[in-house]
Coordinates of C-alpha atoms and ligand atoms in Angstrom, one line a residue:
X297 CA 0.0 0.0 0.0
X298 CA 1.3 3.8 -0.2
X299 CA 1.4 5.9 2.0
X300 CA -1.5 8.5 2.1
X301 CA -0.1 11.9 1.3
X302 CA -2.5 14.7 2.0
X303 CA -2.3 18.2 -0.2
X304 CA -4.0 20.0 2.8
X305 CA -2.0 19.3 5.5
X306 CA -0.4 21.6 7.5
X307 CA 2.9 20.1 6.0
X308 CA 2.1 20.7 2.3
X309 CA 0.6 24.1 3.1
X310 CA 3.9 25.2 4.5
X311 CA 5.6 23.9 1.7
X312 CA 4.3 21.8 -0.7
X313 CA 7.1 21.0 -3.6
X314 CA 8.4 18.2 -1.9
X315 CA 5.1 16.7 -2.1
X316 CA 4.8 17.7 -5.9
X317 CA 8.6 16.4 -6.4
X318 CA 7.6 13.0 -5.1
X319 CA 4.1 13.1 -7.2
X320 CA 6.0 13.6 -10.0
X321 CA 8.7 10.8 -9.0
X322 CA 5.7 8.1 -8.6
X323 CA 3.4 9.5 -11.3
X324 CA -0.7 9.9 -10.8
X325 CA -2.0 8.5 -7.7
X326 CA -5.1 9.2 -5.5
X327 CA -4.2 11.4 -2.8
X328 CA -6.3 13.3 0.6
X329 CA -8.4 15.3 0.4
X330 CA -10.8 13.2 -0.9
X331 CA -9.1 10.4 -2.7
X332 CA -8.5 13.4 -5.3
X333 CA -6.4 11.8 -8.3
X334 CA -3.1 13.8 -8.4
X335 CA -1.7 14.8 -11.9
X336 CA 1.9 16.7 -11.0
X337 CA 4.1 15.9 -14.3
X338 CA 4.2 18.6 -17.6
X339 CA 3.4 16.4 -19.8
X340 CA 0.2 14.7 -17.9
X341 CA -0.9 18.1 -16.6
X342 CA -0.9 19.8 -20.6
X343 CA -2.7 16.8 -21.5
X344 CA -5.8 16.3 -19.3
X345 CA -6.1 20.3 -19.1
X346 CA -6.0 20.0 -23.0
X347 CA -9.0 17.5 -23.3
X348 CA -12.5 18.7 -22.0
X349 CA -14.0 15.8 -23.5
X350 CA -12.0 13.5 -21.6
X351 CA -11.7 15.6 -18.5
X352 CA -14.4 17.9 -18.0
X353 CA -14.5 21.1 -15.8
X354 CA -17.6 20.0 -14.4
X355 CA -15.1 18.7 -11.7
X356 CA -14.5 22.4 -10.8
X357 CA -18.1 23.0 -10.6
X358 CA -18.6 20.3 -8.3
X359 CA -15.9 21.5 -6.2
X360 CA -17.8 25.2 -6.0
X361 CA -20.9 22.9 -5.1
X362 CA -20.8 20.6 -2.4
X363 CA -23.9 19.3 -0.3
X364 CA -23.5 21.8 2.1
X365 CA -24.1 24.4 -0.6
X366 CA -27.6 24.8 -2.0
X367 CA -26.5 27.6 -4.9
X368 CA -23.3 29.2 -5.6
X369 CA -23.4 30.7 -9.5
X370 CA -19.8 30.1 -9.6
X371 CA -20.7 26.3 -10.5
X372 CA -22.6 27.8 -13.7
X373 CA -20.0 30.1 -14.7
X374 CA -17.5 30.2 -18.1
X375 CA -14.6 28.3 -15.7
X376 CA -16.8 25.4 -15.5
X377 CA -19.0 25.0 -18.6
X378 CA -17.2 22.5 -21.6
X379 CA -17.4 23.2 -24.8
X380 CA -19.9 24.4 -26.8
X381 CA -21.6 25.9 -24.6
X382 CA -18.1 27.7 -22.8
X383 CA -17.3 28.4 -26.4
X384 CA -20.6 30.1 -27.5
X385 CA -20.3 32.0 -23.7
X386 CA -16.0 32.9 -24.2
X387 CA -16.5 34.4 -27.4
X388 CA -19.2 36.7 -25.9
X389 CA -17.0 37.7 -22.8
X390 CA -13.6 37.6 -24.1
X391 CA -13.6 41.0 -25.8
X392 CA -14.2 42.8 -22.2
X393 CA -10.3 41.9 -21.5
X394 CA -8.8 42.3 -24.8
X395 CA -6.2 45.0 -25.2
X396 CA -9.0 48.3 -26.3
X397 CA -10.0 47.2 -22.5
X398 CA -6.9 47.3 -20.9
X399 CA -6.1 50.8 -22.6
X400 CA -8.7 51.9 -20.8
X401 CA -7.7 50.6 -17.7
X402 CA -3.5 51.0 -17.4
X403 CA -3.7 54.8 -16.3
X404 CA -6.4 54.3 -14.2
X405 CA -4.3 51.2 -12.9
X406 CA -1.6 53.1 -12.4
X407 CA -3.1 56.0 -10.2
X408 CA -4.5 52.9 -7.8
X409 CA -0.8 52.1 -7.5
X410 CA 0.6 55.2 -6.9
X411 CA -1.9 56.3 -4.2
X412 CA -0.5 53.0 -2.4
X413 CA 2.7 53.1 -2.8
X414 CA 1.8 56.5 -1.7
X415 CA 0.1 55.4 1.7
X416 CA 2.4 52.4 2.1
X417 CA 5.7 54.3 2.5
X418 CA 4.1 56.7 5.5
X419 CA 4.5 53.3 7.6
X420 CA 8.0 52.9 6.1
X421 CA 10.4 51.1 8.3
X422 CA 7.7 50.4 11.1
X423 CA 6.6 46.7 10.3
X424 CA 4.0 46.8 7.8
X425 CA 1.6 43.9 6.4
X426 CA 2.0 44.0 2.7
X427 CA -0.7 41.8 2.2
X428 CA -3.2 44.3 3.6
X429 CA -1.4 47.2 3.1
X430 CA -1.3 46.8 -1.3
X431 CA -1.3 43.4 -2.5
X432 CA -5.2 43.0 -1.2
X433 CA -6.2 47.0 -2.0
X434 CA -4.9 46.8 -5.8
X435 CA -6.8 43.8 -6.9
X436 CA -9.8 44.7 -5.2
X437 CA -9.8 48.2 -6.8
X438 CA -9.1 46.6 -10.0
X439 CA -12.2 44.6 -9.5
X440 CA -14.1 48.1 -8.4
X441 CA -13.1 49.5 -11.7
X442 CA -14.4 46.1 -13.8
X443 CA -17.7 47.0 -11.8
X444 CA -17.3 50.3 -12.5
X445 CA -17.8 51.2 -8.9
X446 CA -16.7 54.5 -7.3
X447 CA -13.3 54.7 -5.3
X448 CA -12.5 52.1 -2.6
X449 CA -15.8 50.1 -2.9
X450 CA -16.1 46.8 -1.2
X451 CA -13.9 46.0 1.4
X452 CA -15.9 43.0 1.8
X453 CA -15.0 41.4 -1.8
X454 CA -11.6 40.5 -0.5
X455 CA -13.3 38.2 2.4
X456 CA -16.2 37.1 -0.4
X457 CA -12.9 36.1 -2.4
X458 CA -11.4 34.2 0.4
X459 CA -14.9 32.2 0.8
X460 CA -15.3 31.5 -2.6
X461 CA -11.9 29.4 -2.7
X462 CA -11.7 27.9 0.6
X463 CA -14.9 25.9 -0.8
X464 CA -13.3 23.1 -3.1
X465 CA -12.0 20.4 -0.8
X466 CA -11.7 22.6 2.4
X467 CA -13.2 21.5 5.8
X468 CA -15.2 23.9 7.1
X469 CA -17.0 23.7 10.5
X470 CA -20.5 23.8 10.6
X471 CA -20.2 27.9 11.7
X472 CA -17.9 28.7 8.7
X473 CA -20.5 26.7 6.4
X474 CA -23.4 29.3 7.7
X475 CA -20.9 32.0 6.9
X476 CA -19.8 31.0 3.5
X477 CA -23.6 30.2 2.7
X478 CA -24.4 34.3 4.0
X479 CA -21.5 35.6 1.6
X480 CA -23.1 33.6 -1.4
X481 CA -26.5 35.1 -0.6
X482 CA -25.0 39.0 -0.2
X483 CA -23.2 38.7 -2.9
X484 CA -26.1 37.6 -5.4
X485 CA -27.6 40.8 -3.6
X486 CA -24.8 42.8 -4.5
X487 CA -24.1 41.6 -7.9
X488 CA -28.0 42.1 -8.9
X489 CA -27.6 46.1 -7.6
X490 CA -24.6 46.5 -9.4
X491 CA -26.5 45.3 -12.6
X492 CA -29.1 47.1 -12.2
X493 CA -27.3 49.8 -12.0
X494 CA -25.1 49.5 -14.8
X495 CA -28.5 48.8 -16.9
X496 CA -29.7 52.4 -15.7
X497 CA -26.6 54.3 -16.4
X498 CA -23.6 52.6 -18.4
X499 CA -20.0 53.3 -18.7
X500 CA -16.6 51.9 -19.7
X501 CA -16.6 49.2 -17.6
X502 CA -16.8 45.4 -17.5
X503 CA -20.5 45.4 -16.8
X504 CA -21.3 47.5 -19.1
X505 CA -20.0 45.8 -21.8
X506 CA -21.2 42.7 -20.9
X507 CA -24.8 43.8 -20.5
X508 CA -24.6 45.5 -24.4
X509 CA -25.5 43.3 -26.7
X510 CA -23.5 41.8 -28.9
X511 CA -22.3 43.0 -32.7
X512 CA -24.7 39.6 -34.0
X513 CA -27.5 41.2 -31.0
X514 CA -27.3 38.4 -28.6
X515 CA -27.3 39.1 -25.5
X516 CA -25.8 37.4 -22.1
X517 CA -28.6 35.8 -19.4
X518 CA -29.1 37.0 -16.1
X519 CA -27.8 34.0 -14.7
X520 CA -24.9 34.0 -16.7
X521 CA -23.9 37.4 -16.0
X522 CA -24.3 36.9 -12.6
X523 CA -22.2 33.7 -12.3
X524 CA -19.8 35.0 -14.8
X525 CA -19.1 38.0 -12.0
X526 CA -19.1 35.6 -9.1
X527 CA -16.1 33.5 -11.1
X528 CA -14.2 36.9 -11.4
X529 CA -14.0 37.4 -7.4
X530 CA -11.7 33.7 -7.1
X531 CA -10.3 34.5 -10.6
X532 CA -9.0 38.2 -10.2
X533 CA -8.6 39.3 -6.9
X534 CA -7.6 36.4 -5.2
X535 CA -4.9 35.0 -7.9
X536 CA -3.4 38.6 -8.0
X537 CA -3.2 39.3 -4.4
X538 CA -1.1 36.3 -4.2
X539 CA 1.5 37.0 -7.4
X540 CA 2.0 40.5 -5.8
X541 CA 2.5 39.0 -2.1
X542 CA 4.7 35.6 -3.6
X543 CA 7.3 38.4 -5.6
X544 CA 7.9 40.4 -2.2
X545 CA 8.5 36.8 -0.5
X546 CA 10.5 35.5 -2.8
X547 CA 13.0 38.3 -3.3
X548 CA 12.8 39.0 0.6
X549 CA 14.3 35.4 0.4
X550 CA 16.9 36.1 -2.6
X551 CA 18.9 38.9 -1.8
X552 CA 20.9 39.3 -4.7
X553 CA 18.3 39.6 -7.2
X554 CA 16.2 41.8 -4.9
X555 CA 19.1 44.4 -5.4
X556 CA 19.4 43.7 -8.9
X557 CA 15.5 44.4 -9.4
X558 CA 15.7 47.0 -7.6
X559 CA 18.4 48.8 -9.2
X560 CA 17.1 48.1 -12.4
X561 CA 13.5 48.3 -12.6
X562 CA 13.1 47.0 -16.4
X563 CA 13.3 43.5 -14.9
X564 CA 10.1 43.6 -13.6
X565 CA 8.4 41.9 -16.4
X566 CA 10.7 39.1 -16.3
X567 CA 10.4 39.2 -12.3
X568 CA 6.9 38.4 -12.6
X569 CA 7.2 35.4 -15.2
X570 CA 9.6 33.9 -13.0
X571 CA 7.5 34.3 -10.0
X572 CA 4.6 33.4 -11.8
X573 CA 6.7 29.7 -12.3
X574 CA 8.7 29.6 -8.7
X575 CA 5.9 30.6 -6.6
X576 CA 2.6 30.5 -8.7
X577 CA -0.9 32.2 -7.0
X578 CA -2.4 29.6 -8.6
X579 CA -1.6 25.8 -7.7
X580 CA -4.5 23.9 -9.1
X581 CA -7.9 23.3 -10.8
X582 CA -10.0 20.4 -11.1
X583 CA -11.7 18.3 -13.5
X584 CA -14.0 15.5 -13.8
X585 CA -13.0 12.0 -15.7
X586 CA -15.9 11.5 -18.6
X587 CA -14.8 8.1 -18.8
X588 CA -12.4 5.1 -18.3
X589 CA -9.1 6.4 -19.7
X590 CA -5.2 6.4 -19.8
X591 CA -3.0 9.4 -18.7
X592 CA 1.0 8.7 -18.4
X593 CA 0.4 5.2 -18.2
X594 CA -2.3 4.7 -15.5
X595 CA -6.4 4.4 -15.6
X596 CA -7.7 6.6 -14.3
X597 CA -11.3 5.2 -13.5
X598 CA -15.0 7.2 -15.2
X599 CA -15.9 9.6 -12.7
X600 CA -13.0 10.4 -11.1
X601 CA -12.3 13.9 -9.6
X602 CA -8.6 14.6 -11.0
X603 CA -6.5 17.9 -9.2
X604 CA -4.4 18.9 -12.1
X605 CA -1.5 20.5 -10.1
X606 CA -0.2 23.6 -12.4
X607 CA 2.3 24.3 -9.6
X608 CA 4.0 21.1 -9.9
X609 CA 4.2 21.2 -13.5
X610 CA 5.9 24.3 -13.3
X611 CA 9.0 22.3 -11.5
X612 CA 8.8 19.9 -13.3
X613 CA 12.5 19.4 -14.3
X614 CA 11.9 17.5 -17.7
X615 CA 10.4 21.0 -18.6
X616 CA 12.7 23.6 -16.4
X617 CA 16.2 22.9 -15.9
X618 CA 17.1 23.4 -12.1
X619 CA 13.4 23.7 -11.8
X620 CA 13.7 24.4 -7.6
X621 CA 16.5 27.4 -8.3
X622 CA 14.8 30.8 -8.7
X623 CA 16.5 32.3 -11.8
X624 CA 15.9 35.5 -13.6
X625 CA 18.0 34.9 -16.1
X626 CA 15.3 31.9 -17.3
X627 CA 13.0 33.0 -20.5
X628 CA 9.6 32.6 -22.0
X629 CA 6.7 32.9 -20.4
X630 CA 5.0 30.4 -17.9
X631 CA 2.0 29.9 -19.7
X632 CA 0.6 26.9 -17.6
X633 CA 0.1 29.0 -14.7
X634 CA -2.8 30.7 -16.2
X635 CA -4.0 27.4 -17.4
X636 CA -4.0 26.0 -20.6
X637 CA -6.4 24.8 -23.9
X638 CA -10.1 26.0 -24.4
X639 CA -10.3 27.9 -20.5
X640 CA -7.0 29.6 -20.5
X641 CA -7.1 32.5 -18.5
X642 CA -8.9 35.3 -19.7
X643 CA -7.3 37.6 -17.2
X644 CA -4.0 36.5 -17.9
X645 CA -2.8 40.0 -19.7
X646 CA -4.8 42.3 -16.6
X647 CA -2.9 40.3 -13.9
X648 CA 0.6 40.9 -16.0
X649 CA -0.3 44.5 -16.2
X650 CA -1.6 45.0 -12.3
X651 CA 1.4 43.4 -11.2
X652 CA 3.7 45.7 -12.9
X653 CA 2.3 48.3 -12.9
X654 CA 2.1 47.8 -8.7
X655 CA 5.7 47.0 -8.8
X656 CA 7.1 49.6 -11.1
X657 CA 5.0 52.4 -8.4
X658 CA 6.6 50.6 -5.7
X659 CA 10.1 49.8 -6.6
X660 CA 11.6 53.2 -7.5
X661 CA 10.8 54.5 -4.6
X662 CA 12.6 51.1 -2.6
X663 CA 15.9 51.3 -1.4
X664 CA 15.4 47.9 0.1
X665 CA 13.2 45.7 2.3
X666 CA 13.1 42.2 4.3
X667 CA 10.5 40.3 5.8
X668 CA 10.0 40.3 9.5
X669 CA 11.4 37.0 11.3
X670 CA 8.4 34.1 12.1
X671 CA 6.3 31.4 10.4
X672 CA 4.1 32.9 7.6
X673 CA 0.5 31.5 7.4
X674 CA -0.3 30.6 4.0
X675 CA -3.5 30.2 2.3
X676 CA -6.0 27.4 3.1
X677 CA -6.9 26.8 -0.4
X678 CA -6.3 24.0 -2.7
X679 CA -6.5 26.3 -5.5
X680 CA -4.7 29.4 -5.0
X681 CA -1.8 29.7 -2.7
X682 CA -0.2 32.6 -1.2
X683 CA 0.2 34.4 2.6
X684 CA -2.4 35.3 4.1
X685 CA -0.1 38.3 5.9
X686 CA 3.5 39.4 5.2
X687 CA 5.3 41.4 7.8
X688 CA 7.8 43.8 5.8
X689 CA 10.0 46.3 7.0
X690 CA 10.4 48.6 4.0
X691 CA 13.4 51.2 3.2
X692 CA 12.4 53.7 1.3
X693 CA 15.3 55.2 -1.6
Ligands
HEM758 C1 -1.8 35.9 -11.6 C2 -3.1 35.9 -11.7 C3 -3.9 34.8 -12.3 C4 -3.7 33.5 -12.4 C5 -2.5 32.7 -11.9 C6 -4.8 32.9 -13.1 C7 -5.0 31.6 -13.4 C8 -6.0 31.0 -14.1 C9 -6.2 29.6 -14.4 C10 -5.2 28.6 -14.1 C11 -7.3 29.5 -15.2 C12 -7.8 28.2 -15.8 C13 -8.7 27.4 -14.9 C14 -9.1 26.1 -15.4 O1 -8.8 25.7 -16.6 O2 -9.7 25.3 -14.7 C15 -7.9 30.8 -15.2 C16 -9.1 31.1 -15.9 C17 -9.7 32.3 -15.8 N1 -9.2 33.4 -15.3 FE1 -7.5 33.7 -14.4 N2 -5.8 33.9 -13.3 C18 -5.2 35.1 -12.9 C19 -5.8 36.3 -13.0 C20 -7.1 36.6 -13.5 C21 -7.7 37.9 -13.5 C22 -7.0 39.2 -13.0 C23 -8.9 37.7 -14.1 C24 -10.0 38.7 -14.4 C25 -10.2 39.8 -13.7 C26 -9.0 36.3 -14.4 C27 -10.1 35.7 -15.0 C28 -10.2 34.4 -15.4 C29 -11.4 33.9 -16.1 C30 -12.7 34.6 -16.5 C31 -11.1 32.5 -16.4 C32 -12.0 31.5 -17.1 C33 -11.6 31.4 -18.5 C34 -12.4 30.3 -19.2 O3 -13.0 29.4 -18.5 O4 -12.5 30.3 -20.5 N3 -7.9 35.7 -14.0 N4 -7.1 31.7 -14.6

């Protein structure tokens, strides 16, 4: 028998590439939570992420749905539909983040990030949570600008964020369930306002364009709109609080190229590719096994709820040469973090352009910082994976 190795555990939360390293040394396996079936190598991850007939994302929906969940639009939304129907519903939605959109959005981006910078570096040197302090605040007002909501809107979309991931394969007590199930219910509420809204007087923004019809005059559901916007709060806010908090832990841990990033500030883009592979926001997604069938040599049984580890594939060595080294030096892009075939991220160029653009504000303005001795708490999510707080003590130039 093997031994049972668990993807949740307090272990594997702390660090979980040795885990990966020996997934990818055995091959697929069932593994906790769950009895999930682990796929950890390149090759096997490109593959079942490349077939939605064979692997459906109807195993992401019914992560966003267990019992204890009566509705959550998030397991009606784009991420989860196969094709056609995510096909006919992509092509409607996918112009909203092309590059006319993001135009519109970089200098409005950019003022978010200097105000931050701004109110970050009146705490310099005092010990300052960067998680709360910026890396929350410039997703979330990215979201508020996608909703085209005034200012600072919703504190309470970063906490919706958090429930909406912890639901795949978490453990919640039966308090946290009542909680999760009130966020679902105010954010429906929410959502619906915010349409309504929108419908009344439209603008630039995300919901706006989603609620005009299209040029062929069709026009996006109620429902769909709605679970469309729920899948944006795990999507964009949470994923890009992470990539912003994972580069400030990683080069608090790699002195030499935080002085060299710092110094030179047109490494940033390559900064965040190589964060984006070393220490990924996003680890995983799921999918569901249509039927009986092979992947890297073992059956995987019909019905079977396969985690398709990105993370792992991204140190994978076969793929990365001295996979575990952080290198900036390393090219190309690491496209498998944002997914890959038919549901590739649609936010993939916005979370590029938040992150620099929060860095470039930022990073002038450094002359160095380090992270405050102690244990970090990292996320509880099998999904997206990043601090939940990081203590910095910034120097400003
Ligand atoms: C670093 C930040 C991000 C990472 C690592 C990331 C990662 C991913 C991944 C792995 C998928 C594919 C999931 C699957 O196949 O099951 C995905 C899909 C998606 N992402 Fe992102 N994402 C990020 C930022 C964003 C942002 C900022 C937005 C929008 C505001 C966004 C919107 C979406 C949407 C709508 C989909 C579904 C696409 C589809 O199903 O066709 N993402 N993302």
């Amino acid at each position: 028998m093997q031994p049972t190795l668990d993807l949740m555990s307090p272990e594997t939360r702390a660090n979980p590439y040795p885990l990966y390293a020996e997934l990818r040394r055995t091959g697929i396996r069932q593994v906790e939570p769950g009895g999930l079936w682990a796929v950890s190598r390149y090759e096997d991850v490109a593959a079942v992420m490349k077939d939605p007939r064979r692997f459906s994302s109807e195993g992401l929906a019914r992560g966003f749905l267990p019992p204890w969940i009566d509705r959550n639009p998030t397991a009606q939304s784009l991420v989860v539909k196969d094709p056609p129907a995510h096909t006919r519903l992509r092509g409607r939605v996918a112009r909203a983040f092309g590059p006319a959109a993001l135009n519109i959005l970089e200098p409005k981006i950019r003022a978010i990030a200097n105000e931050l910078t701004h109110d970050l570096l009146r705490q310099a040197e005092a010990e300052v949570d960067f998680v709360e302090a910026f890396s929350l605040r410039l997703p979330v007002r990215v979201l508020g600008l996608l909703f085209g909501l005034e200012a600072d809107p919703y504190p309470r979309l970063k906490g919706w964020a958090d429930d909406l991931v912890s639901i795949p394969a978490g453990q919640h007590p039966p308090e946290e369930q009542a909680r999760i199930r009130q966020s679902l219910v105010d954010m429906e509420r929410c959502f619906e306002d915010i349409i309504e809204a929108r419908r009344a007087s439209p603008g630039d923004d995300l919901v706006s364009e989603l609620i005009r019809p299209a040029d062929d005059g069709s026009v996006l559901t109620h429902e769909e709109l709605i679970s469309f916007l729920f899948s944006l709060l795990p999507a964009g806010v949470e994923t890009t609080v992470y990539l912003l908090a994972n580069t400030m832990y990683v080069l608090s841990e790699h002195p030499e190229e935080r002085a060299r990033v710092l110094a030179d500030p047109r490494l940033i883009p390559r900064l965040i590719e190589e964060v984006l592979r070393y220490e990924p926001p996003a680890h995983s997604s799921l999918r569901l096994a249509t039927e009986e069938t092979e992947v890297g040599g073992v059956r995987i049984p019909s019905g079977a709820t396969v985690v398709v580890l990105l993370a792992s594939a991204l140190r994978d060595e076969r793929q990365y040469p001295q996979a575990d080294r952080f290198d900036l030096t390393r090219g190309g892009q690491s496209h498998m973090v944002f997914g890959h075939g038919v549901h590739y991220c649609l936010g993939a160029m916005l979370a590029r352009l938040e992150a620099r653009l929060g860095l470039e504000a930022l990073f002038p303005r450094l002359r160095d910082f380090s992270l405050a001795p102690g244990p970090i708490a990292w996320s509880r999510s099998l999904i997206a994976r990043g601090p939940l707080a990081l203590p910095l003590r910034l120097f400003p130039a």
